[in-house]
Amino acid sequence: MSSAKTSEEARWLGVVAATAGVAGAIGVVGAAAGAGFATLLKRQAAHARDVIGKPLGEEAIDADKVYKKTYPGTPVELLVLGDSIAAGLGAETKGGTLGARLAKGTAKALQRPVRLCTAAVVGAETSMVPAQLESLPAGYRPDVAVVIVGGNDVTHRVPQKDSARVLGEVIDALHERGAEVVVGTCPDVGALRPLPQPLRSLGRRIAKQFADAQRETALAKRAYVVSLSEVVGPFFITNPDEMFAIDRFHPSAMGYKRTAKAMLPSVLAALGHVEHVPFGHHLPDPAESARPDTDTGRVGSS
């Protein structure tokens, strides 16, 4: 495939607009793409939107509280930022959201209570995450912050470089609050069964490009990175009926359980509880992680 055609495809991010509430306009398609192929993609995106709909609504369950209060010590502060996956849309109970499962897993590993604060918003793009941070009290200092975002950037045709730039700014702002940061990269859009081919393959390619850019930016900013397409994506591909909610787009309770389990090693590493992480996890350079202007004491180090 020529570089010109690849560049042209990168401008079609809107054709993957299968997410609930997203308008699937794909804009002007160049001659290299072919008008017939562009028409096919438009029809497929429209069909996928109709199939998915909004059966889950647009509000996730509020799961914020202190988990495992019976454990000794002051609570570990866990902040979750990002989009509908971070917010837990699709979970049927408070305990089934991604944040709650991460809080419970962290508490069990550290034998400490964990206070969950979820500022993530359904439908958020990366550009909206700074506002999530601004909504927090000025004196709030999380021990670790988990950021999952990117899917809506893909569907809304946000330029990759703009998305990555804002992600870097968010990581800097979290470090200023004294938090270690764990970034879950853009999920594999190709796992979405409502997307027919070739729309699904195109979406997978674009999502991977976003995920790669997120990983590069996050590591450069001394954040921990979990490549969701690698650590949990295969489960969604091989077991879609179990892993997806009724809209076949957002994770189900089992999907969130798997995702939280997959992300937990990096959360524990960020808190200083473990030194080694499995495949699909990426640690920041230890030499760059020493920030003389910031308190670097970690929860798990005491």
Short mmCIF file of C-alpha atoms in Angstrom, two decimals:
data_model
loop_
_atom_site.label_atom_id
_atom_site.label_comp_id
_atom_site.label_asym_id
_atom_site.label_seq_id
_atom_site.Cartn_x
_atom_site.Cartn_y
_atom_site.Cartn_z
CA MET A 1 0.00 0.00 0.00
CA SER A 2 1.39 3.41 -0.96
CA SER A 3 2.22 6.04 1.64
CA ALA A 4 -0.26 8.38 -0.05
CA LYS A 5 -3.07 5.92 0.43
CA THR A 6 -2.05 5.26 4.03
CA SER A 7 -2.05 9.01 4.68
CA GLU A 8 -5.47 9.31 3.12
CA GLU A 9 -6.83 6.51 5.30
CA ALA A 10 -5.60 8.32 8.38
CA ARG A 11 -8.05 11.13 7.53
CA TRP A 12 -11.00 8.78 7.71
CA LEU A 13 -11.08 8.40 11.45
CA GLY A 14 -14.78 9.23 11.51
CA VAL A 15 -15.68 6.06 9.61
CA VAL A 16 -15.14 4.12 12.79
CA ALA A 17 -17.93 6.10 14.48
CA ALA A 18 -19.67 3.07 15.92
CA THR A 19 -19.62 4.28 19.50
CA ALA A 20 -22.93 5.36 21.04
CA GLY A 21 -23.81 8.95 20.26
CA VAL A 22 -21.06 9.56 17.71
CA ALA A 23 -21.95 11.06 14.37
CA GLY A 24 -20.13 9.09 11.69
CA ALA A 25 -19.18 11.73 9.16
CA ILE A 26 -16.01 10.83 7.33
CA GLY A 27 -15.36 14.06 5.49
CA VAL A 28 -13.77 14.35 2.10
CA VAL A 29 -12.16 11.18 0.78
CA GLY A 30 -9.33 11.52 -1.69
CA ALA A 31 -9.30 10.02 -5.14
CA ALA A 32 -6.76 7.43 -4.04
CA ALA A 33 -9.38 5.86 -1.81
CA GLY A 34 -12.02 5.43 -4.44
CA ALA A 35 -15.56 6.77 -4.17
CA GLY A 36 -17.06 3.28 -4.06
CA PHE A 37 -14.93 2.22 -1.09
CA ALA A 38 -15.72 5.46 0.74
CA THR A 39 -19.46 4.89 0.21
CA LEU A 40 -19.14 1.37 1.57
CA LEU A 41 -17.41 2.61 4.72
CA LYS A 42 -20.10 5.26 5.28
CA ARG A 43 -22.84 2.65 5.01
CA GLN A 44 -21.02 0.29 7.34
CA ALA A 45 -20.49 3.01 9.97
CA ALA A 46 -24.16 3.99 9.82
CA HIS A 47 -25.23 0.35 10.17
CA ALA A 48 -22.92 -0.16 13.16
CA ARG A 49 -24.35 2.91 14.91
CA ASP A 50 -27.89 1.58 14.42
CA VAL A 51 -26.93 -1.83 15.76
CA ILE A 52 -25.19 -0.49 18.87
CA GLY A 53 -27.58 2.30 19.86
CA LYS A 54 -27.56 3.51 23.48
CA PRO A 55 -28.95 0.64 25.56
CA LEU A 56 -26.62 1.51 28.46
CA GLY A 57 -27.52 5.19 28.58
CA GLU A 58 -24.84 7.81 29.05
CA GLU A 59 -24.17 7.70 32.79
CA ALA A 60 -21.94 5.19 34.56
CA ILE A 61 -22.55 3.92 38.08
CA ASP A 62 -21.05 6.04 40.87
CA ALA A 63 -18.69 3.61 42.59
CA ASP A 64 -16.59 6.08 44.58
CA LYS A 65 -15.96 5.11 48.19
CA VAL A 66 -13.31 3.58 50.44
CA TYR A 67 -12.78 -0.10 49.66
CA LYS A 68 -11.63 -2.68 52.23
CA LYS A 69 -12.10 -0.38 55.22
CA THR A 70 -11.20 -3.19 57.59
CA TYR A 71 -7.58 -3.12 56.47
CA PRO A 72 -5.26 -1.02 58.67
CA GLY A 73 -3.64 2.24 57.69
CA THR A 74 -4.71 5.37 55.88
CA PRO A 75 -6.43 4.81 52.52
CA VAL A 76 -4.43 4.76 49.32
CA GLU A 77 -5.81 7.44 47.01
CA LEU A 78 -6.74 6.05 43.57
CA LEU A 79 -7.91 8.43 40.84
CA VAL A 80 -9.45 7.26 37.56
CA LEU A 81 -9.66 9.61 34.57
CA GLY A 82 -10.75 9.20 30.96
CA ASP A 83 -13.70 7.93 28.95
CA SER A 84 -16.57 5.46 29.34
CA ILE A 85 -14.27 2.50 30.01
CA ALA A 86 -12.57 4.41 32.82
CA ALA A 87 -16.00 5.47 34.11
CA GLY A 88 -17.25 1.86 34.06
CA LEU A 89 -20.21 2.20 31.67
CA GLY A 90 -21.67 -1.27 31.20
CA ALA A 91 -21.02 -2.53 34.72
CA GLU A 92 -24.23 -3.56 36.49
CA THR A 93 -23.03 -2.93 40.05
CA LYS A 94 -20.70 -0.49 41.80
CA GLY A 95 -18.25 -3.26 42.50
CA GLY A 96 -18.18 -4.22 38.85
CA THR A 97 -16.75 -0.97 37.50
CA LEU A 98 -13.13 -0.76 36.45
CA GLY A 99 -12.28 1.67 39.23
CA ALA A 100 -13.87 -0.46 41.93
CA ARG A 101 -12.13 -3.61 40.73
CA LEU A 102 -8.79 -1.81 40.64
CA ALA A 103 -9.42 -0.43 44.12
CA LYS A 104 -10.24 -3.86 45.53
CA GLY A 105 -7.28 -5.50 43.83
CA THR A 106 -4.91 -2.81 45.06
CA ALA A 107 -6.28 -3.00 48.60
CA LYS A 108 -5.86 -6.77 48.72
CA ALA A 109 -2.30 -6.61 47.44
CA LEU A 110 -1.22 -3.83 49.80
CA GLN A 111 -3.42 -4.87 52.73
CA ARG A 112 -4.50 -1.25 52.90
CA PRO A 113 -7.85 0.45 52.32
CA VAL A 114 -8.18 2.28 48.99
CA ARG A 115 -10.28 5.37 48.38
CA LEU A 116 -11.57 5.53 44.80
CA CYS A 117 -12.19 8.86 43.08
CA THR A 118 -13.60 8.61 39.55
CA ALA A 119 -13.54 11.78 37.46
CA ALA A 120 -13.86 9.95 34.13
CA VAL A 121 -16.77 10.95 31.91
CA VAL A 122 -18.66 8.86 29.36
CA GLY A 123 -17.84 10.03 25.84
CA ALA A 124 -14.71 11.95 26.82
CA GLU A 125 -11.91 12.62 24.38
CA THR A 126 -8.35 13.27 25.55
CA SER A 127 -8.93 17.02 25.22
CA MET A 128 -11.62 16.75 27.92
CA VAL A 129 -9.42 15.08 30.54
CA PRO A 130 -7.84 18.36 31.75
CA ALA A 131 -11.34 19.52 32.72
CA GLN A 132 -11.75 16.31 34.73
CA LEU A 133 -8.61 17.22 36.62
CA GLU A 134 -9.82 20.76 37.18
CA SER A 135 -13.03 19.41 38.72
CA LEU A 136 -11.02 17.94 41.59
CA PRO A 137 -10.32 19.84 44.81
CA ALA A 138 -7.12 21.87 44.58
CA GLY A 139 -5.60 20.04 47.53
CA TYR A 140 -6.44 16.52 46.33
CA ARG A 141 -3.27 14.45 45.94
CA PRO A 142 -3.81 10.95 44.57
CA ASP A 143 -1.16 8.31 45.16
CA VAL A 144 -1.80 6.82 41.72
CA ALA A 145 -3.91 7.93 38.78
CA VAL A 146 -5.18 5.62 36.04
CA VAL A 147 -5.95 7.22 32.67
CA ILE A 148 -7.81 5.38 29.92
CA VAL A 149 -8.72 7.40 26.86
CA GLY A 150 -8.37 7.35 23.09
CA GLY A 151 -11.34 5.48 21.64
CA ASN A 152 -13.42 8.62 21.22
CA ASP A 153 -10.44 10.45 19.72
CA VAL A 154 -10.40 7.80 17.01
CA THR A 155 -14.11 8.04 16.29
CA HIS A 156 -14.07 11.83 16.30
CA ARG A 157 -11.08 12.13 13.99
CA VAL A 158 -8.92 13.97 16.54
CA PRO A 159 -5.41 14.45 15.12
CA GLN A 160 -3.08 11.94 16.73
CA LYS A 161 -0.43 14.52 17.60
CA ASP A 162 -3.01 16.73 19.36
CA SER A 163 -4.29 13.83 21.42
CA ALA A 164 -0.79 12.78 22.44
CA ARG A 165 0.16 16.34 23.36
CA VAL A 166 -2.79 16.73 25.72
CA LEU A 167 -2.11 13.33 27.27
CA GLY A 168 1.40 14.50 28.05
CA GLU A 169 0.04 17.66 29.67
CA VAL A 170 -2.35 15.58 31.81
CA ILE A 171 0.51 13.39 32.99
CA ASP A 172 2.55 16.47 33.91
CA ALA A 173 -0.39 17.89 35.87
CA LEU A 174 -0.86 14.63 37.74
CA HIS A 175 2.84 14.50 38.60
CA GLU A 176 2.52 18.03 39.98
CA ARG A 177 -0.15 16.68 42.33
CA GLY A 178 2.32 14.03 43.49
CA ALA A 179 0.66 11.12 41.69
CA GLU A 180 2.24 8.25 39.84
CA VAL A 181 0.43 7.72 36.54
CA VAL A 182 -0.70 4.57 34.74
CA VAL A 183 -1.95 4.98 31.16
CA GLY A 184 -4.12 2.34 29.53
CA THR A 185 -3.68 2.82 25.80
CA CYS A 186 -6.43 2.93 23.17
CA PRO A 187 -8.24 -0.44 22.97
CA ASP A 188 -8.39 -2.59 19.84
CA VAL A 189 -11.30 -1.26 17.78
CA GLY A 190 -10.98 -4.36 15.63
CA ALA A 191 -12.50 -6.41 18.46
CA LEU A 192 -15.89 -4.76 17.89
CA ARG A 193 -18.07 -7.31 16.10
CA PRO A 194 -20.75 -4.77 15.06
CA LEU A 195 -18.14 -3.25 12.76
CA PRO A 196 -18.11 -5.18 9.47
CA GLN A 197 -15.09 -5.54 7.25
CA PRO A 198 -13.29 -3.55 5.93
CA LEU A 199 -14.34 -0.94 8.49
CA ARG A 200 -13.14 -3.13 11.36
CA SER A 201 -9.64 -3.57 9.94
CA LEU A 202 -9.33 0.14 9.24
CA GLY A 203 -10.41 0.94 12.78
CA ARG A 204 -7.91 -1.54 14.21
CA ARG A 205 -5.06 0.05 12.27
CA ILE A 206 -5.95 3.58 13.35
CA ALA A 207 -6.47 2.57 17.00
CA LYS A 208 -3.06 0.89 17.03
CA GLN A 209 -1.44 4.06 15.74
CA PHE A 210 -3.11 6.01 18.55
CA ALA A 211 -2.03 3.43 21.14
CA ASP A 212 1.57 3.56 19.91
CA ALA A 213 1.61 7.35 20.14
CA GLN A 214 0.11 7.24 23.64
CA ARG A 215 2.73 4.74 24.81
CA GLU A 216 5.59 6.81 23.43
CA THR A 217 4.27 10.01 25.00
CA ALA A 218 3.50 8.44 28.37
CA LEU A 219 6.89 6.77 28.73
CA ALA A 220 8.60 10.03 27.78
CA LYS A 221 6.65 11.66 30.62
CA ARG A 222 7.70 8.97 33.13
CA ALA A 223 4.32 7.27 33.30
CA TYR A 224 3.58 3.55 33.44
CA VAL A 225 1.87 2.13 30.38
CA VAL A 226 -0.46 -0.82 29.81
CA SER A 227 -1.08 -1.77 26.17
CA LEU A 228 -4.71 -2.82 26.48
CA SER A 229 -4.87 -4.32 23.00
CA GLU A 230 -2.11 -6.73 24.03
CA VAL A 231 -2.97 -7.59 27.62
CA VAL A 232 -6.75 -7.85 27.38
CA GLY A 233 -7.68 -7.41 23.71
CA PRO A 234 -7.42 -11.15 22.88
CA PHE A 235 -10.10 -11.97 25.48
CA PHE A 236 -12.53 -9.58 23.80
CA ILE A 237 -11.78 -11.10 20.40
CA THR A 238 -12.14 -14.75 21.40
CA ASN A 239 -14.99 -14.36 23.94
CA PRO A 240 -17.10 -11.41 22.72
CA ASP A 241 -20.40 -12.66 24.19
CA GLU A 242 -18.84 -12.83 27.65
CA MET A 243 -16.61 -9.77 27.52
CA PHE A 244 -18.96 -7.19 25.99
CA ALA A 245 -22.09 -5.62 27.49
CA ILE A 246 -25.44 -5.73 25.71
CA ASP A 247 -24.42 -2.95 23.31
CA ARG A 248 -21.50 -5.12 22.12
CA PHE A 249 -19.27 -2.07 22.43
CA HIS A 250 -18.54 -1.44 26.12
CA PRO A 251 -17.12 -4.07 28.49
CA SER A 252 -19.44 -6.24 30.53
CA ALA A 253 -18.87 -7.06 34.19
CA MET A 254 -16.52 -9.84 33.07
CA GLY A 255 -14.86 -7.45 30.62
CA TYR A 256 -14.08 -5.01 33.42
CA LYS A 257 -12.89 -7.83 35.66
CA ARG A 258 -10.41 -8.96 33.00
CA THR A 259 -9.32 -5.39 32.23
CA ALA A 260 -8.73 -4.53 35.89
CA LYS A 261 -6.80 -7.76 36.45
CA ALA A 262 -4.68 -6.98 33.39
CA MET A 263 -3.92 -3.43 34.55
CA LEU A 264 -3.27 -4.18 38.21
CA PRO A 265 0.44 -5.09 37.87
CA SER A 266 1.30 -1.63 36.58
CA VAL A 267 -0.79 0.03 39.30
CA LEU A 268 1.10 -1.94 41.93
CA ALA A 269 4.40 -1.12 40.24
CA ALA A 270 3.52 2.57 40.26
CA LEU A 271 2.86 2.30 43.99
CA GLY A 272 6.24 0.64 44.55
CA HIS A 273 4.76 -2.72 45.52
CA VAL A 274 6.23 -4.79 42.66
CA GLU A 275 9.32 -4.36 40.48
CA HIS A 276 8.51 -6.64 37.57
CA VAL A 277 5.51 -6.50 35.26
CA PRO A 278 4.26 -8.94 32.60
CA PHE A 279 4.07 -8.69 28.83
CA GLY A 280 2.21 -5.66 27.54
CA HIS A 281 3.26 -3.48 30.48
CA HIS A 282 5.89 -0.79 30.08
CA LEU A 283 7.85 0.79 32.92
CA PRO A 284 9.32 4.29 32.79
CA ASP A 285 13.07 4.68 32.76
CA PRO A 286 14.16 4.54 36.44
CA ALA A 287 16.78 7.22 35.80
CA GLU A 288 14.13 9.60 34.48
CA SER A 289 11.60 8.69 37.17
CA ALA A 290 13.65 10.38 39.90
CA ARG A 291 12.01 13.81 40.06
CA PRO A 292 13.97 16.02 42.50
CA ASP A 293 11.21 18.64 42.55
CA THR A 294 8.49 16.17 43.57
CA ASP A 295 7.91 13.93 46.56
CA THR A 296 8.72 10.49 45.13
CA GLY A 297 7.83 8.44 48.20
CA ARG A 298 5.55 5.59 47.13
CA VAL A 299 2.85 3.86 49.09
CA GLY A 300 4.32 0.38 48.73
CA SER A 301 7.82 1.43 49.75
CA SER A 302 7.15 1.97 53.43
#
